[in-house]
XYZ file of C-alpha atoms in Angstrom:
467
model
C -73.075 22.774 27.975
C -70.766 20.950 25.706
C -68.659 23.983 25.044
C -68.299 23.952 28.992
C -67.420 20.498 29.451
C -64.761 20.665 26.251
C -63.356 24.062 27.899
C -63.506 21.891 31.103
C -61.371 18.641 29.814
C -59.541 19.937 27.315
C -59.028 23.715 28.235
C -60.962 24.710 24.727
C -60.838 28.060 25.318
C -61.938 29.353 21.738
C -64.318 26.883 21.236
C -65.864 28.442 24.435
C -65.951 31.738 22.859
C -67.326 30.980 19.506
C -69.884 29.007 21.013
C -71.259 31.624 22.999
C -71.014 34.049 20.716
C -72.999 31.859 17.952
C -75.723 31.368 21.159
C -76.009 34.909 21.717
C -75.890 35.671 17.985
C -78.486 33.004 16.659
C -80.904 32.605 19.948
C -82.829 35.849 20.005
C -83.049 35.948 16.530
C -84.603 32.336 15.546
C -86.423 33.349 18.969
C -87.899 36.869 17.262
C -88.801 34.711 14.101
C -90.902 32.702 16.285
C -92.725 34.918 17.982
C -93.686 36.678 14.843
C -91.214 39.619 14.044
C -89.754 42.808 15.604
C -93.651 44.056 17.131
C -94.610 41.379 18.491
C -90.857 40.311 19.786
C -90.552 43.525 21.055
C -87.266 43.247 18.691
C -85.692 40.488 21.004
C -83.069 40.245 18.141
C -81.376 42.763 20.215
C -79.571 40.908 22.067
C -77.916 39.477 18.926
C -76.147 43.120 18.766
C -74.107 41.679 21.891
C -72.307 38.922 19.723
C -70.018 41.991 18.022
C -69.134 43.270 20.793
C -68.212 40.314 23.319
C -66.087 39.611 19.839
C -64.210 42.649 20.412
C -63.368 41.842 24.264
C -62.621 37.977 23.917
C -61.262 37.909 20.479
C -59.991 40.569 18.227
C -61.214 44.186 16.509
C -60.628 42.154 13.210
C -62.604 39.299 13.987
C -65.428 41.022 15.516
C -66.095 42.251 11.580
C -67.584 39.122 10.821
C -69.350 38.900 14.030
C -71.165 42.136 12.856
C -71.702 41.165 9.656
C -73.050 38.111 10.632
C -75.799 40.344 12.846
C -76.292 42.851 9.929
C -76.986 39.845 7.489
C -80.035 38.167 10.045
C -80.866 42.015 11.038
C -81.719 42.553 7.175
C -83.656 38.766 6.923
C -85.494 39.606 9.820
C -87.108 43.089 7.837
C -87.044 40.885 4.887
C -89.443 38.183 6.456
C -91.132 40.556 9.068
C -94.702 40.827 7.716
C -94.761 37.065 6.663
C -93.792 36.479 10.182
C -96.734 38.622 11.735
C -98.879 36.842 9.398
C -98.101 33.509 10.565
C -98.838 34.640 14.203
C -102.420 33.787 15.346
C -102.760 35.130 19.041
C -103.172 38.527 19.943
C -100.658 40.544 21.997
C -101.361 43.463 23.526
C -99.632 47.117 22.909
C -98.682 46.654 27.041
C -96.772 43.888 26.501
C -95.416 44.827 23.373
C -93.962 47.647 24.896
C -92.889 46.007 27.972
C -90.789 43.294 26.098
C -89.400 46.285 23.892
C -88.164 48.543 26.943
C -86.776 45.212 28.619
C -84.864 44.252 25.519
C -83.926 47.636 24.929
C -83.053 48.718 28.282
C -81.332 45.163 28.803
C -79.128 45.096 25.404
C -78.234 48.879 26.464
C -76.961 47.530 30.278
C -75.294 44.725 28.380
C -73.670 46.958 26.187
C -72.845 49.630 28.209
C -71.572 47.227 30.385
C -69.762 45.413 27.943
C -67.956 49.126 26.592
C -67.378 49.902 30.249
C -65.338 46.541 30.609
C -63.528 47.147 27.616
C -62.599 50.918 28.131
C -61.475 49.379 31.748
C -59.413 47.112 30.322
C -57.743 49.381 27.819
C -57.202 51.936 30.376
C -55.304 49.383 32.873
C -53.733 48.105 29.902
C -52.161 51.713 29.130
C -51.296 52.382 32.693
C -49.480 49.155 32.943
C -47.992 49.587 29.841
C -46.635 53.395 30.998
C -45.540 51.482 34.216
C -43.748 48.937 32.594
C -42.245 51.864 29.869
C -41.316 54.291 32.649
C -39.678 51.326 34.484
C -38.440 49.828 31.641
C -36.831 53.563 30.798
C -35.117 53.540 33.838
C -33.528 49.904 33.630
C -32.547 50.916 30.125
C -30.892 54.024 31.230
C -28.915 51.987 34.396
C -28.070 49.004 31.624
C -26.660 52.146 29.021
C -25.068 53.229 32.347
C -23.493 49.801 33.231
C -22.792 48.820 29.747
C -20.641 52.149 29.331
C -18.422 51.132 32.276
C -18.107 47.951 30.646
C -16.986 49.408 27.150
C -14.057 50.683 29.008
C -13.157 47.653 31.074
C -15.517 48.569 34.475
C -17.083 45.130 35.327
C -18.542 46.636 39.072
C -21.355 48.203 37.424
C -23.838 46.036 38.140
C -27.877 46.800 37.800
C -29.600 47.010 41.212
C -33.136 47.838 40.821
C -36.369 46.752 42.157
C -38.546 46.068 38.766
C -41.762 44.587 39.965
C -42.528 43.091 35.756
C -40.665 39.612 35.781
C -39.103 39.608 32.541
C -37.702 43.170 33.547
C -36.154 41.032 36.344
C -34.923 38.328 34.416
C -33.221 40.849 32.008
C -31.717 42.442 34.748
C -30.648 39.505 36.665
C -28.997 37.333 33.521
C -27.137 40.804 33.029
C -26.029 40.879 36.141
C -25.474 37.164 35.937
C -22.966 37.633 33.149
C -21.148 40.658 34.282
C -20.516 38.295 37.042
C -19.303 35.642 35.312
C -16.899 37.769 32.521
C -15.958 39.435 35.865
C -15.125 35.687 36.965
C -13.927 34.651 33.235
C -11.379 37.915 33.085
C -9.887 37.172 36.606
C -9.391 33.629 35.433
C -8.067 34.724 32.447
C -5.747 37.047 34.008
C -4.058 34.192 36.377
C -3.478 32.197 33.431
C -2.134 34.382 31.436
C 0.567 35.097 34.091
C 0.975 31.507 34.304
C 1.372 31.438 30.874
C 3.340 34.120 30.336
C 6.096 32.464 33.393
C 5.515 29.250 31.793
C 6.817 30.845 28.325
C 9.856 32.483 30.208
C 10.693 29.338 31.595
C 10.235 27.362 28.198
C 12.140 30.638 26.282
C 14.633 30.167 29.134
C 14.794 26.414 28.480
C 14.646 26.283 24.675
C 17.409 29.049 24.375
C 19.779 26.455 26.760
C 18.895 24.033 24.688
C 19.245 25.465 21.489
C 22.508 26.940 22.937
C 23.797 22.833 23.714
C 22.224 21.748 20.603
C 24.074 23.815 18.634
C 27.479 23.156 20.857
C 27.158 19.600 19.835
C 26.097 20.276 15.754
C 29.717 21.846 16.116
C 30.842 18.419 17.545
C 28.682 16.742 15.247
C 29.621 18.552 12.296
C 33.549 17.232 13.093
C 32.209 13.769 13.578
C 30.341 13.666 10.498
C 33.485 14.967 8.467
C 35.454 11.850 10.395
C 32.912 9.459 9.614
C 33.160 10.658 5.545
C 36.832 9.955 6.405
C 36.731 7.007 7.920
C 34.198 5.628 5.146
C 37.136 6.684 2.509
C 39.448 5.170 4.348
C 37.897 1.870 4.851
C 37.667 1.529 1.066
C 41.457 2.230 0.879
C 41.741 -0.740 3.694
C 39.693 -2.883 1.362
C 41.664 -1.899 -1.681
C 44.836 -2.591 0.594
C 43.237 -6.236 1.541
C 42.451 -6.614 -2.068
C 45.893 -5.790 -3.479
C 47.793 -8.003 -0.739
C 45.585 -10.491 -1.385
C 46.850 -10.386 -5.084
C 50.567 -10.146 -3.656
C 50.115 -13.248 -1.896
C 48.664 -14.978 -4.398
C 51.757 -13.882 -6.960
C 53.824 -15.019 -4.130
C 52.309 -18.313 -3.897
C 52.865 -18.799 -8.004
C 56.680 -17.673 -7.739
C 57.032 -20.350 -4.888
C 55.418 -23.029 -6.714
C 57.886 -21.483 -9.482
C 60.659 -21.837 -7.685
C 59.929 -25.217 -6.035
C 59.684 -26.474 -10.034
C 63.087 -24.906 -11.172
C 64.785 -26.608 -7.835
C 63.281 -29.983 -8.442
C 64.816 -29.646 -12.161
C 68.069 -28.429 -10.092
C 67.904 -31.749 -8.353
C 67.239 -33.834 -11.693
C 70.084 -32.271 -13.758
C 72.450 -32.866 -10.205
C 71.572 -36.631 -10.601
C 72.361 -36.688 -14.125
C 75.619 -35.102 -13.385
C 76.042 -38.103 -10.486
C 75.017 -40.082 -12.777
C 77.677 -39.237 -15.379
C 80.480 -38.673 -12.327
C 79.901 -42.503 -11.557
C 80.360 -43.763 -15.259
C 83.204 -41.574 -15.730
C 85.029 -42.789 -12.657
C 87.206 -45.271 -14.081
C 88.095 -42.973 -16.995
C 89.560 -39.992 -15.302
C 91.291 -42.042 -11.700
C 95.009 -41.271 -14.253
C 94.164 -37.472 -14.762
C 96.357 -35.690 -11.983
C 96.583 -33.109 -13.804
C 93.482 -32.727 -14.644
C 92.135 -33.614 -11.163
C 93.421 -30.398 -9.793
C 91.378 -28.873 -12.538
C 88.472 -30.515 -11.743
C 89.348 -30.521 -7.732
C 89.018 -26.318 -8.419
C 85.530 -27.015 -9.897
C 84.256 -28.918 -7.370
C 85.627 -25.953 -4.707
C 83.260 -23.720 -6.837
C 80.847 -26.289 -6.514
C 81.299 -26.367 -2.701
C 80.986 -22.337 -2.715
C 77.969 -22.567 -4.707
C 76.816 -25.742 -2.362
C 77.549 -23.177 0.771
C 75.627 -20.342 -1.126
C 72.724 -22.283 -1.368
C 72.970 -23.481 2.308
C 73.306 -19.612 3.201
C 70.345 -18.912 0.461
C 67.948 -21.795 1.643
C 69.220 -20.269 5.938
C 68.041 -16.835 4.507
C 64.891 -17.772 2.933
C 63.776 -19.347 6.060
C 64.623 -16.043 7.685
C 62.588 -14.284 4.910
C 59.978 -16.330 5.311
C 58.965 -16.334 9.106
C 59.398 -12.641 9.201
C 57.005 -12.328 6.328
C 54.608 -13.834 7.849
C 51.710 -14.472 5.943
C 52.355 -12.060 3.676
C 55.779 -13.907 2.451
C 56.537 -10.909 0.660
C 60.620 -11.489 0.470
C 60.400 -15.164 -0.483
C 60.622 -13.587 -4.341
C 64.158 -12.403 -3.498
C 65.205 -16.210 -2.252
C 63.529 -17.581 -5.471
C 65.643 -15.458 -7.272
C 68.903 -16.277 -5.735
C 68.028 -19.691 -5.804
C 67.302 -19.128 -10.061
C 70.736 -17.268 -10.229
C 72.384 -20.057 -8.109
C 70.569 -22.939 -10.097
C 72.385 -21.241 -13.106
C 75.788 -21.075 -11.575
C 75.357 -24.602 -10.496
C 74.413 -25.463 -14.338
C 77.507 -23.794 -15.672
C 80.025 -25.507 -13.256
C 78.087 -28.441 -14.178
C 78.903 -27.718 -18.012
C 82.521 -26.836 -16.926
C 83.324 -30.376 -15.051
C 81.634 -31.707 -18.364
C 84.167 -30.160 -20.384
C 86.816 -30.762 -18.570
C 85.613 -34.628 -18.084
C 85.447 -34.454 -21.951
C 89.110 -33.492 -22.104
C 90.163 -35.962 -19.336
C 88.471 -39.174 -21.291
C 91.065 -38.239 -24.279
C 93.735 -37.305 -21.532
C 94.040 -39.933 -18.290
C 92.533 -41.785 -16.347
C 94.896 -41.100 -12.937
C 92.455 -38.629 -11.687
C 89.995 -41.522 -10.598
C 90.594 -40.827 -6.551
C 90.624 -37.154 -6.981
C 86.988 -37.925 -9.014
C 86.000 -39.954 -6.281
C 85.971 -37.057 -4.212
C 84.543 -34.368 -5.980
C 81.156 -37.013 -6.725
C 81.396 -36.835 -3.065
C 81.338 -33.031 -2.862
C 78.413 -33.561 -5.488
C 76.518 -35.933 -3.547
C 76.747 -33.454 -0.983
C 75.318 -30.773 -2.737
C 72.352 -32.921 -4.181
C 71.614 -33.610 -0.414
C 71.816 -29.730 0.177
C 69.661 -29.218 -3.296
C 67.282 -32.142 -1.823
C 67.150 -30.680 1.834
C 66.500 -26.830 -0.050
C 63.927 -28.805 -2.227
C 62.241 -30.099 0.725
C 62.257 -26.863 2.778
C 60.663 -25.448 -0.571
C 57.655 -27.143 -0.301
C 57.274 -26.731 2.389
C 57.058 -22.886 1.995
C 54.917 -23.695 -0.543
C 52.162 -25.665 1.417
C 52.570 -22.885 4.133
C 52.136 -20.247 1.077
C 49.055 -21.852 -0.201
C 47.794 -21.836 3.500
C 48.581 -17.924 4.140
C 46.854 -17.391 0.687
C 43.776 -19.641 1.597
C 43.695 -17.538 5.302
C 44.262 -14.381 3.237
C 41.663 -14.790 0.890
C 39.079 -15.552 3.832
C 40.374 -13.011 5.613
C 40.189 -10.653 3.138
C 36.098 -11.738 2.028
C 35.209 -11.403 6.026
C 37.179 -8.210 6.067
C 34.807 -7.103 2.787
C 31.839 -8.093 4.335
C 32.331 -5.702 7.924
C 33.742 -3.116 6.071
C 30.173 -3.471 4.080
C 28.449 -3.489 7.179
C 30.268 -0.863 9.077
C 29.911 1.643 5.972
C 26.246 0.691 5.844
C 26.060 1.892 9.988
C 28.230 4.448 9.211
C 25.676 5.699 6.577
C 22.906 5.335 9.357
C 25.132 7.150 11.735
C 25.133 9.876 9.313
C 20.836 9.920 8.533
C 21.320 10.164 12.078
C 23.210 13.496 11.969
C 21.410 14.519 9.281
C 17.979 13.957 11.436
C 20.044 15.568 14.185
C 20.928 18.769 11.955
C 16.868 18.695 11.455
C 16.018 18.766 14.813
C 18.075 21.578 15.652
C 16.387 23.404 12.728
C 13.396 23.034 14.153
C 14.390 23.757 17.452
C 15.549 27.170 16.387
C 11.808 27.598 14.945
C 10.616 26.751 17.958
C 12.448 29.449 20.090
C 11.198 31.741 17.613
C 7.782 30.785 18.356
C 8.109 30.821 21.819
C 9.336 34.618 21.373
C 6.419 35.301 19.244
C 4.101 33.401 21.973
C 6.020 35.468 24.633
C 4.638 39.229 22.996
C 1.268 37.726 22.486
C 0.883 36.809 26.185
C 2.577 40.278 27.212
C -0.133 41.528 24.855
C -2.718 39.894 26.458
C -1.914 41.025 29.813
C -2.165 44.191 29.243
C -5.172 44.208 27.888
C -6.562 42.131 30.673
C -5.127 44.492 32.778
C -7.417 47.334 31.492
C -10.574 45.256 32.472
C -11.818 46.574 36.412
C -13.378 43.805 38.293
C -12.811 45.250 41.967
């Protein structure tokens, strides 16, 4: 009762079986013992020979060994213990009923068992029909699977299984076949439209790429000419900077032969002051010199020539000068007129000093004639003052051009820095360029290689049958 309420609850299904078979094994015997051994019993422990075989049908051939066993090992305690048992029995049974309860258990265990072998044999024998059912069917879905699977081998994805198999996993063999023939067959078509997509997409980009390598390489020509002008250009930016630099220098030269030349006038204008200086002392002393005056009034013509020269000199510097520019490059030829003229002015000077020497132990008639010539040498000291004056001020304009030129020239030095620096980015830039067609040209070759493999893919495609 407990095995049938587990097997009820808890779907014990073994625990069932053993239990029964323990009942059917243990009951008639411990009942046999009790009623005083096999004669008496009319060898109820018959019925323990059912345990073995219900074993075989519920259970298994191997464990119905110990089942049997088990009944040969209480079998062989029952003779053990038989005669002790009839001892221990008190009433007295008749031979009737002896033999009745014999021929009950006897014909009763044989029923059982017969029944039990019929049930089996049953079993077994609709067990091998259904098993040469389910081979002769499973023959035949074999044979249209080999038959289907053939057609597949060689690219035939119509030959799909129709049978009617009545065993279920027959069925669901036959249908997840047919279920993936079905979707290959879908997978392949799919495949196939791509592929021609692919393959036009890979014209089209092959088409594309070879335009484009086609332009790109158009302009690495063009590029290739503006990198060798930007090399140039960089070169000749540093000449421009060595130019700057070396006018620069030229200017500053310039600006120490002014400053030169302003210094040698200004002792010009001294020594002329000394010589007025002397002319005025002298005055008195020479008025009587007639003679000499004519002497001296042919100096101070040379003197007027050289006055004239330097008026001409100081015109022609000024000329110099604002055509120079800032640059001021011909002033050096005016400061050296103006050295050359300083010296003719010095030796005329030592002349009149000569001849004044010689008029002092001469006459002193020439006083009138003297009085003009200090004139004429006042006049020259004005035009030595006046070419002073214009002097410095090419000086102060020099030092200004020099100043501006030495700014200008550490601005210029600074953007020709920064224009070689982009000029050197410029050219990465190329340089990334010329790396970008490189890889552009790998790319078409790619795309040629990608272009075979998807012609090579249709036509394998193209052997599968799905219609």
């Amino acid at each position: 009762g407990l095995a049938l309420l587990f097997y009820k609850l808890f779907k014990w299904e073994k625990l069932l079986v053993n239990t029964q078979l323990i009942m059917i094994l243990v009951i008639p015997t411990v009942l046999q013992w009790s009623l005083g051994g096999f004669q008496l019993s009319g060898v109820v422990c018959l019925w323990s020979s059912v345990a073995p075989f219900g074993a075989i049908i519920f259970q298994s051939s191997r464990k119905a060994v110990f089942w049997v066993l088990s009944y040969l090992i209480l079998l062989s305690i029952s003779f053990y213990f038989d005669s002790d048992l009839m001892k221990l029995q008190t009433s007295e049974i008749s031979s009737n009923t002896k033999l009745f309860f014999f021929g009950m258990n006897l014909i009763g265990t044989s029923f059982v068992t017969f029944g039990a072998i019929f049930y089996y044999n049953k079993n077994l024998m609709d067990e091998k029909l259904e098993k040469e059912s389910f081979l002769n069917s499973l023959n035949l879905n074999i044979d249209l699977l080999l038959n289907s699977i053939d057609k597949f081998s060689v690219g035939d994805l119509t030959g799909k299984v129709s049978t009617e198999a009545e065993d279920e996993s027959q069925k669901k063999l036959i249908f997840g076949y047919n279920t993936s023939l079905d979707l290959i067959k879908t997978l392949v078509e799919d495949l196939r439209d791509k592929s021609f997509n692919v393959h036009e997409l890979i014209m089209e980009n092959t088409q594309s790429l070879r335009e484009l390598e086609d332009n790109v390489h158009l302009n690495s020509d063009k590029f290739k000419g503006v990198d060798s002008n930007l090399k140039n250009l960089i070169l000749y930016l540093g000449e421009v900077n060595k130019l700057i630099v070396d006018n620069e220098n030229i200017t500053r030269d310039n600006k120490e032969l002014a400053l030169f030349g302003g210094q040698t006038l200004k002792e010009a204008v001294g020594k002329f002051e000394d010589v007025k200086k002397s002319f005025e002392e002298t005055d008195e002393m020479v008025k009587h010199l007639e003679k000499v005056s004519l002497e001296i009034g042919e100096i101070t013509s040379s003197i007027n020539e050289i006055s004239e020269s330097t008026n001409l000199l100081a015109l022609n510097a000024s000329i110099e000068a604002a055509r120079a520019g800032v640059h001021g490059r011909g002033f050096s030829v005016v400061a050296k007129e103006i050295g050359n003229l300083t010296n003719s002015t010095t030796d005329a000077t030592q002349k009149i000093n000569n001849k004044i020497k010689e008029i002092k132990s001469k006459t002193k008639l020439a006083s009138s004639q003297f009085s003009k010539s200090n004139e004429l040498i006042l006049t020259a000291l004005d035009s030595l003052r006046n070419m002073e004056f214009t002097m410095n001020e090419m000086i102060q304009y020099s030092e200004k051009s020099s100043s501006n030129i030495e700014k200008i020239a550490s601005e210029t030095e600074k953007e020709i820095k920064l224009i070689k620096e982009d000029l050197n980015k410029l050219l990465g830039v190329l340089d990334g360029f010329n790396l970008i067609t490189d890889k552009i040209d790998e790319i078409y070759h790619e795309s040629d290689t990608m272009k075979k493999t998807a012609n090579q893919m249709i036509e394998r495609i193209e052997k599968f049958k799905v219609i």
